[in-house]
Amino acid sequence: MDKKEPLIIALDMDGTLLNDKKKISLKTLFLLRKLNKKENVHVVFSSGRPSRALWRYYKLLKLDTPMICYNGAYVFHPYDKDFPTHAFEFPRKLILEVNEKLKSHIKNIMCETDTEIWCDVKDEYLAKFFWFNDMDVHYGELKDTLTKDPMTCIVQTPYEYRDDRQDIDKILKKYPEIGARFWTGSPYFELCYKDVSKGAALKKIADYYHVKPENVIAFGDSTNDIEMFDFAGTSVVMSNGKDNIKNADMVSLRDNNHNGIYYSLKKILNA
């Protein structure tokens, strides 16, 4: 890593930048603000969340950089009109077809654009995580309500965790272009196109700012960060993260509740 060249610090949110109370620790906050003031440093959010669920953190850090939302399906810059917005649209017809094939494994399913939400039934967890407030929400079976190509599709299984994964993967093998990203320790998973990822989105941002991959530092904690780790020159999996993420360069010096990003960044940048 060349400290004289432009640098990107890409940050996953839940389980990484945010502690278990969904807050950014003061040490990490002040360090990231300080780094972001530097002309050649770009601090970037890289999350499965929608942009509306990132805004308060974005403003708190006083960022002026692109956001990666929906695990790479939506990439945009709130202030730079020259940045090329990337908005992936999941074909409605395909979602409805897969929904029918997975019917016995689905308790609830949610799709959304950045302005509208379609959900079979009400779900307090999804409503809180995806910030349903002020959104145009349509409840009812997707086959009757879904009228647009959404950016994301979240499925809740009727199982406590994901003991049905093999059956779901078997069904999805019939659709080679899509896959399932399972959420850690929960009954939810995300339907996704395999070429849409945080890594692909991060490459678009790096190309825009002319940052070499070796000058990209990425922090994450779960399998939706794997492609981002593959692209970044320095990848850090949180010590509270999943054990099966093998491609990270290092494990954070502390977890997300104890300034893991702060201490790890200090070590990397002082090396």
PDB file of C-alpha atoms in Angstrom:
ATOM      1  CA  MET A   1       0.000   0.000   0.000  1.00  0.00           C
ATOM      2  CA  ASP A   2       1.335   3.399  -1.063  1.00  0.00           C
ATOM      3  CA  LYS A   3       0.202   6.069   1.404  1.00  0.00           C
ATOM      4  CA  LYS A   4       0.875   8.826  -1.143  1.00  0.00           C
ATOM      5  CA  GLU A   5      -1.684   7.407  -3.561  1.00  0.00           C
ATOM      6  CA  PRO A   6      -5.502   7.630  -3.189  1.00  0.00           C
ATOM      7  CA  LEU A   7      -6.969   5.229  -0.640  1.00  0.00           C
ATOM      8  CA  ILE A   8     -10.431   3.711  -0.183  1.00  0.00           C
ATOM      9  CA  ILE A   9     -11.659   2.411   3.179  1.00  0.00           C
ATOM     10  CA  ALA A  10     -14.783   0.309   2.559  1.00  0.00           C
ATOM     11  CA  LEU A  11     -16.947  -0.455   5.580  1.00  0.00           C
ATOM     12  CA  ASP A  12     -19.693  -2.982   6.050  1.00  0.00           C
ATOM     13  CA  MET A  13     -22.223  -1.714   8.589  1.00  0.00           C
ATOM     14  CA  ASP A  14     -23.995  -4.289  10.783  1.00  0.00           C
ATOM     15  CA  GLY A  15     -21.547  -6.350  12.829  1.00  0.00           C
ATOM     16  CA  THR A  16     -18.648  -4.255  11.516  1.00  0.00           C
ATOM     17  CA  LEU A  17     -18.823  -0.458  11.773  1.00  0.00           C
ATOM     18  CA  LEU A  18     -21.884  -0.612  14.044  1.00  0.00           C
ATOM     19  CA  ASN A  19     -21.792  -2.168  17.480  1.00  0.00           C
ATOM     20  CA  ASP A  20     -24.632  -4.366  18.721  1.00  0.00           C
ATOM     21  CA  LYS A  21     -26.557  -1.233  19.727  1.00  0.00           C
ATOM     22  CA  LYS A  22     -26.345  -0.010  16.110  1.00  0.00           C
ATOM     23  CA  LYS A  23     -24.000   2.823  17.019  1.00  0.00           C
ATOM     24  CA  ILE A  24     -20.512   3.914  15.922  1.00  0.00           C
ATOM     25  CA  SER A  25     -18.056   4.117  18.815  1.00  0.00           C
ATOM     26  CA  LEU A  26     -16.545   7.542  19.474  1.00  0.00           C
ATOM     27  CA  LYS A  27     -12.966   6.413  18.841  1.00  0.00           C
ATOM     28  CA  THR A  28     -13.896   4.966  15.471  1.00  0.00           C
ATOM     29  CA  LEU A  29     -16.093   7.968  14.636  1.00  0.00           C
ATOM     30  CA  PHE A  30     -13.346  10.521  15.230  1.00  0.00           C
ATOM     31  CA  LEU A  31     -10.705   8.481  13.384  1.00  0.00           C
ATOM     32  CA  LEU A  32     -12.899   8.063  10.308  1.00  0.00           C
ATOM     33  CA  ARG A  33     -13.809  11.757  10.312  1.00  0.00           C
ATOM     34  CA  LYS A  34     -10.138  12.639  10.487  1.00  0.00           C
ATOM     35  CA  LEU A  35      -9.235  10.271   7.649  1.00  0.00           C
ATOM     36  CA  ASN A  36     -12.152  11.409   5.513  1.00  0.00           C
ATOM     37  CA  LYS A  37     -10.899  15.009   5.663  1.00  0.00           C
ATOM     38  CA  LYS A  38      -7.794  13.980   3.773  1.00  0.00           C
ATOM     39  CA  GLU A  39      -8.033  14.702   0.072  1.00  0.00           C
ATOM     40  CA  ASN A  40      -6.774  11.287  -1.027  1.00  0.00           C
ATOM     41  CA  VAL A  41      -8.856   9.141   1.397  1.00  0.00           C
ATOM     42  CA  HIS A  42     -12.370   7.968   0.528  1.00  0.00           C
ATOM     43  CA  VAL A  43     -14.433   6.350   3.300  1.00  0.00           C
ATOM     44  CA  VAL A  44     -17.217   4.295   1.698  1.00  0.00           C
ATOM     45  CA  PHE A  45     -20.217   2.499   3.197  1.00  0.00           C
ATOM     46  CA  SER A  46     -20.720  -0.976   1.731  1.00  0.00           C
ATOM     47  CA  SER A  47     -23.921  -2.487   3.065  1.00  0.00           C
ATOM     48  CA  GLY A  48     -26.903  -4.706   2.454  1.00  0.00           C
ATOM     49  CA  ARG A  49     -29.051  -1.873   3.785  1.00  0.00           C
ATOM     50  CA  PRO A  50     -30.974   0.628   1.638  1.00  0.00           C
ATOM     51  CA  SER A  51     -29.630   4.164   1.427  1.00  0.00           C
ATOM     52  CA  ARG A  52     -32.309   5.561   3.757  1.00  0.00           C
ATOM     53  CA  ALA A  53     -30.985   3.293   6.532  1.00  0.00           C
ATOM     54  CA  LEU A  54     -27.460   4.655   6.038  1.00  0.00           C
ATOM     55  CA  TRP A  55     -28.137   8.389   5.946  1.00  0.00           C
ATOM     56  CA  ARG A  56     -27.812   9.205   9.638  1.00  0.00           C
ATOM     57  CA  TYR A  57     -24.433   7.412   9.811  1.00  0.00           C
ATOM     58  CA  TYR A  58     -23.295   9.021   6.545  1.00  0.00           C
ATOM     59  CA  LYS A  59     -24.064  12.484   7.917  1.00  0.00           C
ATOM     60  CA  LEU A  60     -22.546  11.624  11.296  1.00  0.00           C
ATOM     61  CA  LEU A  61     -19.212  10.849   9.634  1.00  0.00           C
ATOM     62  CA  LYS A  62     -19.578  13.903   7.345  1.00  0.00           C
ATOM     63  CA  LEU A  63     -18.944  11.787   4.256  1.00  0.00           C
ATOM     64  CA  ASP A  64     -18.888  12.953   0.661  1.00  0.00           C
ATOM     65  CA  THR A  65     -18.450   9.615  -1.105  1.00  0.00           C
ATOM     66  CA  PRO A  66     -20.574   7.048  -2.965  1.00  0.00           C
ATOM     67  CA  MET A  67     -22.723   4.522  -1.089  1.00  0.00           C
ATOM     68  CA  ILE A  68     -22.942   0.804  -1.827  1.00  0.00           C
ATOM     69  CA  CYS A  69     -26.451  -0.394  -0.942  1.00  0.00           C
ATOM     70  CA  TYR A  70     -28.309  -3.701  -1.252  1.00  0.00           C
ATOM     71  CA  ASN A  71     -24.960  -5.561  -1.372  1.00  0.00           C
ATOM     72  CA  GLY A  72     -23.989  -3.816  -4.597  1.00  0.00           C
ATOM     73  CA  ALA A  73     -27.336  -3.645  -6.388  1.00  0.00           C
ATOM     74  CA  TYR A  74     -27.491   0.130  -5.897  1.00  0.00           C
ATOM     75  CA  VAL A  75     -24.400   2.344  -6.046  1.00  0.00           C
ATOM     76  CA  PHE A  76     -24.717   6.133  -6.114  1.00  0.00           C
ATOM     77  CA  HIS A  77     -23.214   9.381  -4.870  1.00  0.00           C
ATOM     78  CA  PRO A  78     -25.639  11.706  -3.036  1.00  0.00           C
ATOM     79  CA  TYR A  79     -23.741  14.859  -4.002  1.00  0.00           C
ATOM     80  CA  ASP A  80     -21.597  14.132  -7.077  1.00  0.00           C
ATOM     81  CA  LYS A  81     -23.738  14.220 -10.230  1.00  0.00           C
ATOM     82  CA  ASP A  82     -20.806  13.033 -12.318  1.00  0.00           C
ATOM     83  CA  PHE A  83     -20.581   9.729 -10.488  1.00  0.00           C
ATOM     84  CA  PRO A  84     -22.277   7.042 -12.642  1.00  0.00           C
ATOM     85  CA  THR A  85     -25.201   5.636 -10.634  1.00  0.00           C
ATOM     86  CA  HIS A  86     -25.602   1.858 -10.874  1.00  0.00           C
ATOM     87  CA  ALA A  87     -29.104   0.579 -10.107  1.00  0.00           C
ATOM     88  CA  PHE A  88     -29.641  -3.133 -10.689  1.00  0.00           C
ATOM     89  CA  GLU A  89     -33.199  -4.272 -11.355  1.00  0.00           C
ATOM     90  CA  PHE A  90     -34.208  -7.827 -10.456  1.00  0.00           C
ATOM     91  CA  PRO A  91     -36.618  -9.067 -13.173  1.00  0.00           C
ATOM     92  CA  ARG A  92     -40.116  -9.225 -11.676  1.00  0.00           C
ATOM     93  CA  LYS A  93     -41.027 -12.254 -13.781  1.00  0.00           C
ATOM     94  CA  LEU A  94     -38.050 -14.223 -12.450  1.00  0.00           C
ATOM     95  CA  ILE A  95     -38.821 -13.338  -8.821  1.00  0.00           C
ATOM     96  CA  LEU A  96     -42.394 -14.549  -9.177  1.00  0.00           C
ATOM     97  CA  GLU A  97     -41.217 -17.790 -10.805  1.00  0.00           C
ATOM     98  CA  VAL A  98     -38.637 -18.496  -8.080  1.00  0.00           C
ATOM     99  CA  ASN A  99     -41.164 -17.524  -5.415  1.00  0.00           C
ATOM    100  CA  GLU A 100     -43.486 -20.216  -6.709  1.00  0.00           C
ATOM    101  CA  LYS A 101     -40.705 -22.854  -6.792  1.00  0.00           C
ATOM    102  CA  LEU A 102     -39.629 -22.018  -3.221  1.00  0.00           C
ATOM    103  CA  LYS A 103     -43.164 -21.758  -1.870  1.00  0.00           C
ATOM    104  CA  SER A 104     -42.779 -24.489   0.781  1.00  0.00           C
ATOM    105  CA  HIS A 105     -39.628 -22.779   2.121  1.00  0.00           C
ATOM    106  CA  ILE A 106     -41.075 -19.261   2.350  1.00  0.00           C
ATOM    107  CA  LYS A 107     -42.763 -17.717   5.375  1.00  0.00           C
ATOM    108  CA  ASN A 108     -42.517 -14.180   4.055  1.00  0.00           C
ATOM    109  CA  ILE A 109     -40.908 -12.419   1.113  1.00  0.00           C
ATOM    110  CA  MET A 110     -40.048  -8.746   0.614  1.00  0.00           C
ATOM    111  CA  CYS A 111     -38.950  -6.813  -2.463  1.00  0.00           C
ATOM    112  CA  GLU A 112     -38.140  -3.135  -2.750  1.00  0.00           C
ATOM    113  CA  THR A 113     -36.867  -0.270  -4.816  1.00  0.00           C
ATOM    114  CA  ASP A 114     -35.525   2.819  -3.073  1.00  0.00           C
ATOM    115  CA  THR A 115     -39.058   4.241  -2.906  1.00  0.00           C
ATOM    116  CA  GLU A 116     -41.467   1.271  -2.704  1.00  0.00           C
ATOM    117  CA  ILE A 117     -41.739  -1.977  -0.737  1.00  0.00           C
ATOM    118  CA  TRP A 118     -43.715  -5.131  -1.471  1.00  0.00           C
ATOM    119  CA  CYS A 119     -44.180  -7.639   1.347  1.00  0.00           C
ATOM    120  CA  ASP A 120     -46.426 -10.700   1.726  1.00  0.00           C
ATOM    121  CA  VAL A 121     -47.156  -9.985   5.394  1.00  0.00           C
ATOM    122  CA  LYS A 122     -46.034  -7.453   8.001  1.00  0.00           C
ATOM    123  CA  ASP A 123     -42.634  -8.141   9.550  1.00  0.00           C
ATOM    124  CA  GLU A 124     -41.386  -5.933  12.397  1.00  0.00           C
ATOM    125  CA  TYR A 125     -37.771  -7.070  11.988  1.00  0.00           C
ATOM    126  CA  LEU A 126     -37.625  -6.172   8.289  1.00  0.00           C
ATOM    127  CA  ALA A 127     -39.561  -2.969   8.904  1.00  0.00           C
ATOM    128  CA  LYS A 128     -36.939  -1.854  11.441  1.00  0.00           C
ATOM    129  CA  PHE A 129     -33.871  -3.055   9.521  1.00  0.00           C
ATOM    130  CA  PHE A 130     -35.006  -1.624   6.170  1.00  0.00           C
ATOM    131  CA  TRP A 131     -36.691   1.473   7.615  1.00  0.00           C
ATOM    132  CA  PHE A 132     -40.233   1.140   6.261  1.00  0.00           C
ATOM    133  CA  ASN A 133     -41.145   4.615   7.594  1.00  0.00           C
ATOM    134  CA  ASP A 134     -42.205   7.066   4.857  1.00  0.00           C
ATOM    135  CA  MET A 135     -42.048   4.298   2.248  1.00  0.00           C
ATOM    136  CA  ASP A 136     -44.880   3.260  -0.050  1.00  0.00           C
ATOM    137  CA  VAL A 137     -45.544  -0.248   1.328  1.00  0.00           C
ATOM    138  CA  HIS A 138     -47.735  -2.817  -0.437  1.00  0.00           C
ATOM    139  CA  TYR A 139     -48.856  -5.861   1.564  1.00  0.00           C
ATOM    140  CA  GLY A 140     -50.198  -9.024  -0.034  1.00  0.00           C
ATOM    141  CA  GLU A 141     -48.946 -11.893  -2.193  1.00  0.00           C
ATOM    142  CA  LEU A 142     -46.285 -10.755  -4.665  1.00  0.00           C
ATOM    143  CA  LYS A 143     -48.127 -12.251  -7.603  1.00  0.00           C
ATOM    144  CA  ASP A 144     -50.914  -9.743  -6.908  1.00  0.00           C
ATOM    145  CA  THR A 145     -48.936  -6.707  -5.740  1.00  0.00           C
ATOM    146  CA  LEU A 146     -45.457  -6.639  -7.354  1.00  0.00           C
ATOM    147  CA  THR A 147     -45.656  -4.285 -10.327  1.00  0.00           C
ATOM    148  CA  LYS A 148     -42.020  -3.264 -10.829  1.00  0.00           C
ATOM    149  CA  ASP A 149     -38.540  -4.758 -11.086  1.00  0.00           C
ATOM    150  CA  PRO A 150     -37.099  -4.338  -7.549  1.00  0.00           C
ATOM    151  CA  MET A 151     -33.496  -3.840  -6.433  1.00  0.00           C
ATOM    152  CA  THR A 152     -33.556  -6.532  -3.766  1.00  0.00           C
ATOM    153  CA  CYS A 153     -35.503  -9.607  -2.678  1.00  0.00           C
ATOM    154  CA  ILE A 154     -35.408 -10.889   0.926  1.00  0.00           C
ATOM    155  CA  VAL A 155     -36.917 -14.238   1.904  1.00  0.00           C
ATOM    156  CA  GLN A 156     -37.851 -15.421   5.397  1.00  0.00           C
ATOM    157  CA  THR A 157     -37.988 -19.190   5.818  1.00  0.00           C
ATOM    158  CA  PRO A 158     -40.285 -20.883   8.361  1.00  0.00           C
ATOM    159  CA  TYR A 159     -37.212 -22.362  10.074  1.00  0.00           C
ATOM    160  CA  GLU A 160     -35.468 -20.893  13.108  1.00  0.00           C
ATOM    161  CA  TYR A 161     -32.141 -20.802  11.311  1.00  0.00           C
ATOM    162  CA  ARG A 162     -31.280 -22.265   7.918  1.00  0.00           C
ATOM    163  CA  ASP A 163     -31.471 -26.027   8.090  1.00  0.00           C
ATOM    164  CA  ASP A 164     -33.313 -25.893   4.770  1.00  0.00           C
ATOM    165  CA  ARG A 165     -30.370 -24.411   2.863  1.00  0.00           C
ATOM    166  CA  GLN A 166     -29.519 -27.539   0.881  1.00  0.00           C
ATOM    167  CA  ASP A 167     -33.088 -27.806  -0.406  1.00  0.00           C
ATOM    168  CA  ILE A 168     -33.125 -24.127  -1.344  1.00  0.00           C
ATOM    169  CA  ASP A 169     -29.744 -24.354  -3.111  1.00  0.00           C
ATOM    170  CA  LYS A 170     -30.977 -27.416  -5.009  1.00  0.00           C
ATOM    171  CA  ILE A 171     -33.989 -25.520  -6.322  1.00  0.00           C
ATOM    172  CA  LEU A 172     -31.896 -22.481  -7.256  1.00  0.00           C
ATOM    173  CA  LYS A 173     -29.479 -24.629  -9.293  1.00  0.00           C
ATOM    174  CA  LYS A 174     -32.077 -24.441 -12.036  1.00  0.00           C
ATOM    175  CA  TYR A 175     -31.312 -20.730 -12.221  1.00  0.00           C
ATOM    176  CA  PRO A 176     -27.513 -20.511 -12.752  1.00  0.00           C
ATOM    177  CA  GLU A 177     -27.492 -16.708 -12.782  1.00  0.00           C
ATOM    178  CA  ILE A 178     -28.890 -16.315  -9.266  1.00  0.00           C
ATOM    179  CA  GLY A 179     -27.992 -17.545  -5.801  1.00  0.00           C
ATOM    180  CA  ALA A 180     -28.886 -17.133  -2.124  1.00  0.00           C
ATOM    181  CA  ARG A 181     -26.968 -15.179   0.517  1.00  0.00           C
ATOM    182  CA  PHE A 182     -28.009 -16.452   3.944  1.00  0.00           C
ATOM    183  CA  TRP A 183     -28.009 -14.023   6.862  1.00  0.00           C
ATOM    184  CA  THR A 184     -25.915 -15.014   9.853  1.00  0.00           C
ATOM    185  CA  GLY A 185     -27.860 -16.933  12.509  1.00  0.00           C
ATOM    186  CA  SER A 186     -31.290 -16.039  11.160  1.00  0.00           C
ATOM    187  CA  PRO A 187     -34.064 -17.508   9.002  1.00  0.00           C
ATOM    188  CA  TYR A 188     -33.584 -14.852   6.300  1.00  0.00           C
ATOM    189  CA  PHE A 189     -31.728 -15.022   3.008  1.00  0.00           C
ATOM    190  CA  GLU A 190     -31.348 -12.744   0.017  1.00  0.00           C
ATOM    191  CA  LEU A 191     -31.936 -13.750  -3.578  1.00  0.00           C
ATOM    192  CA  CYS A 192     -29.177 -12.234  -5.678  1.00  0.00           C
ATOM    193  CA  TYR A 193     -27.622 -12.228  -9.119  1.00  0.00           C
ATOM    194  CA  LYS A 194     -24.170 -13.753  -8.874  1.00  0.00           C
ATOM    195  CA  ASP A 195     -22.473 -10.897 -10.743  1.00  0.00           C
ATOM    196  CA  VAL A 196     -24.014  -8.284  -8.410  1.00  0.00           C
ATOM    197  CA  SER A 197     -21.866  -7.932  -5.296  1.00  0.00           C
ATOM    198  CA  LYS A 198     -20.100  -5.517  -3.006  1.00  0.00           C
ATOM    199  CA  GLY A 199     -16.874  -6.399  -4.789  1.00  0.00           C
ATOM    200  CA  ALA A 200     -18.188  -5.406  -8.232  1.00  0.00           C
ATOM    201  CA  ALA A 201     -19.592  -2.190  -6.764  1.00  0.00           C
ATOM    202  CA  LEU A 202     -16.334  -1.379  -4.999  1.00  0.00           C
ATOM    203  CA  LYS A 203     -14.450  -1.797  -8.272  1.00  0.00           C
ATOM    204  CA  LYS A 204     -16.704   0.819  -9.897  1.00  0.00           C
ATOM    205  CA  ILE A 205     -15.870   3.283  -7.125  1.00  0.00           C
ATOM    206  CA  ALA A 206     -12.154   2.483  -7.250  1.00  0.00           C
ATOM    207  CA  ASP A 207     -12.142   3.042 -11.027  1.00  0.00           C
ATOM    208  CA  TYR A 208     -13.917   6.378 -10.609  1.00  0.00           C
ATOM    209  CA  TYR A 209     -11.369   7.636  -8.079  1.00  0.00           C
ATOM    210  CA  HIS A 210      -8.422   5.962  -9.867  1.00  0.00           C
ATOM    211  CA  VAL A 211      -7.574   3.894  -6.803  1.00  0.00           C
ATOM    212  CA  LYS A 212      -5.581   0.714  -7.305  1.00  0.00           C
ATOM    213  CA  PRO A 213      -6.984  -2.444  -5.667  1.00  0.00           C
ATOM    214  CA  GLU A 214      -3.875  -2.679  -3.482  1.00  0.00           C
ATOM    215  CA  ASN A 215      -4.889   0.691  -1.999  1.00  0.00           C
ATOM    216  CA  VAL A 216      -8.328  -0.506  -0.950  1.00  0.00           C
ATOM    217  CA  ILE A 217      -8.978  -1.570   2.669  1.00  0.00           C
ATOM    218  CA  ALA A 218     -12.214  -3.467   3.279  1.00  0.00           C
ATOM    219  CA  PHE A 219     -13.865  -4.408   6.583  1.00  0.00           C
ATOM    220  CA  GLY A 220     -16.676  -6.952   6.904  1.00  0.00           C
ATOM    221  CA  ASP A 221     -18.065  -9.776   8.976  1.00  0.00           C
ATOM    222  CA  SER A 222     -20.124 -12.071   6.759  1.00  0.00           C
ATOM    223  CA  THR A 223     -20.336 -14.008   3.495  1.00  0.00           C
ATOM    224  CA  ASN A 224     -21.791 -11.037   1.595  1.00  0.00           C
ATOM    225  CA  ASP A 225     -18.362  -9.407   2.081  1.00  0.00           C
ATOM    226  CA  ILE A 226     -16.373 -12.189   0.363  1.00  0.00           C
ATOM    227  CA  GLU A 227     -16.347 -10.579  -3.106  1.00  0.00           C
ATOM    228  CA  MET A 228     -15.336  -7.265  -1.543  1.00  0.00           C
ATOM    229  CA  PHE A 229     -12.451  -9.018   0.219  1.00  0.00           C
ATOM    230  CA  ASP A 230     -11.388 -10.600  -3.075  1.00  0.00           C
ATOM    231  CA  PHE A 231     -11.089  -7.162  -4.671  1.00  0.00           C
ATOM    232  CA  ALA A 232      -9.459  -5.256  -1.813  1.00  0.00           C
ATOM    233  CA  GLY A 233      -5.708  -5.206  -1.366  1.00  0.00           C
ATOM    234  CA  THR A 234      -6.187  -5.390   2.403  1.00  0.00           C
ATOM    235  CA  SER A 235      -9.229  -7.182   3.775  1.00  0.00           C
ATOM    236  CA  VAL A 236     -10.188  -7.425   7.440  1.00  0.00           C
ATOM    237  CA  VAL A 237     -12.809  -9.795   8.814  1.00  0.00           C
ATOM    238  CA  MET A 238     -14.177  -8.770  12.179  1.00  0.00           C
ATOM    239  CA  SER A 239     -13.238 -11.032  15.092  1.00  0.00           C
ATOM    240  CA  ASN A 240     -16.969 -11.381  15.771  1.00  0.00           C
ATOM    241  CA  GLY A 241     -17.538 -12.413  12.142  1.00  0.00           C
ATOM    242  CA  LYS A 242     -18.181 -15.736  10.493  1.00  0.00           C
ATOM    243  CA  ASP A 243     -15.517 -18.426  10.802  1.00  0.00           C
ATOM    244  CA  ASN A 244     -15.927 -19.587   7.200  1.00  0.00           C
ATOM    245  CA  ILE A 245     -14.594 -16.371   5.621  1.00  0.00           C
ATOM    246  CA  LYS A 246     -11.180 -17.647   4.594  1.00  0.00           C
ATOM    247  CA  ASN A 247     -10.128 -15.014   2.076  1.00  0.00           C
ATOM    248  CA  ALA A 248      -9.549 -12.116   4.494  1.00  0.00           C
ATOM    249  CA  ASP A 249      -5.963 -10.936   5.002  1.00  0.00           C
ATOM    250  CA  MET A 250      -6.373 -10.402   8.712  1.00  0.00           C
ATOM    251  CA  VAL A 251      -8.775 -10.642  11.638  1.00  0.00           C
ATOM    252  CA  SER A 252      -9.655  -7.383  13.380  1.00  0.00           C
ATOM    253  CA  LEU A 253      -7.723  -6.745  16.580  1.00  0.00           C
ATOM    254  CA  ARG A 254     -10.990  -6.342  18.482  1.00  0.00           C
ATOM    255  CA  ASP A 255     -14.666  -6.993  17.758  1.00  0.00           C
ATOM    256  CA  ASN A 256     -17.376  -4.554  16.652  1.00  0.00           C
ATOM    257  CA  ASN A 257     -18.288  -3.753  20.268  1.00  0.00           C
ATOM    258  CA  HIS A 258     -14.737  -2.796  21.226  1.00  0.00           C
ATOM    259  CA  ASN A 259     -13.441  -0.439  18.513  1.00  0.00           C
ATOM    260  CA  GLY A 260     -12.342  -3.194  16.147  1.00  0.00           C
ATOM    261  CA  ILE A 261     -12.128  -0.867  13.153  1.00  0.00           C
ATOM    262  CA  TYR A 262     -10.252   1.823  15.095  1.00  0.00           C
ATOM    263  CA  TYR A 263      -7.460  -0.446  16.351  1.00  0.00           C
ATOM    264  CA  SER A 264      -7.150  -2.391  13.104  1.00  0.00           C
ATOM    265  CA  LEU A 265      -7.010   0.737  10.939  1.00  0.00           C
ATOM    266  CA  LYS A 266      -4.358   2.273  13.180  1.00  0.00           C
ATOM    267  CA  LYS A 267      -2.240  -0.835  12.775  1.00  0.00           C
ATOM    268  CA  ILE A 268      -2.701  -1.017   8.991  1.00  0.00           C
ATOM    269  CA  LEU A 269      -2.055   2.664   8.345  1.00  0.00           C
ATOM    270  CA  ASN A 270       0.962   2.824  10.656  1.00  0.00           C
ATOM    271  CA  ALA A 271       2.561  -0.285   9.161  1.00  0.00           C
TER     272      ALA A 271
END
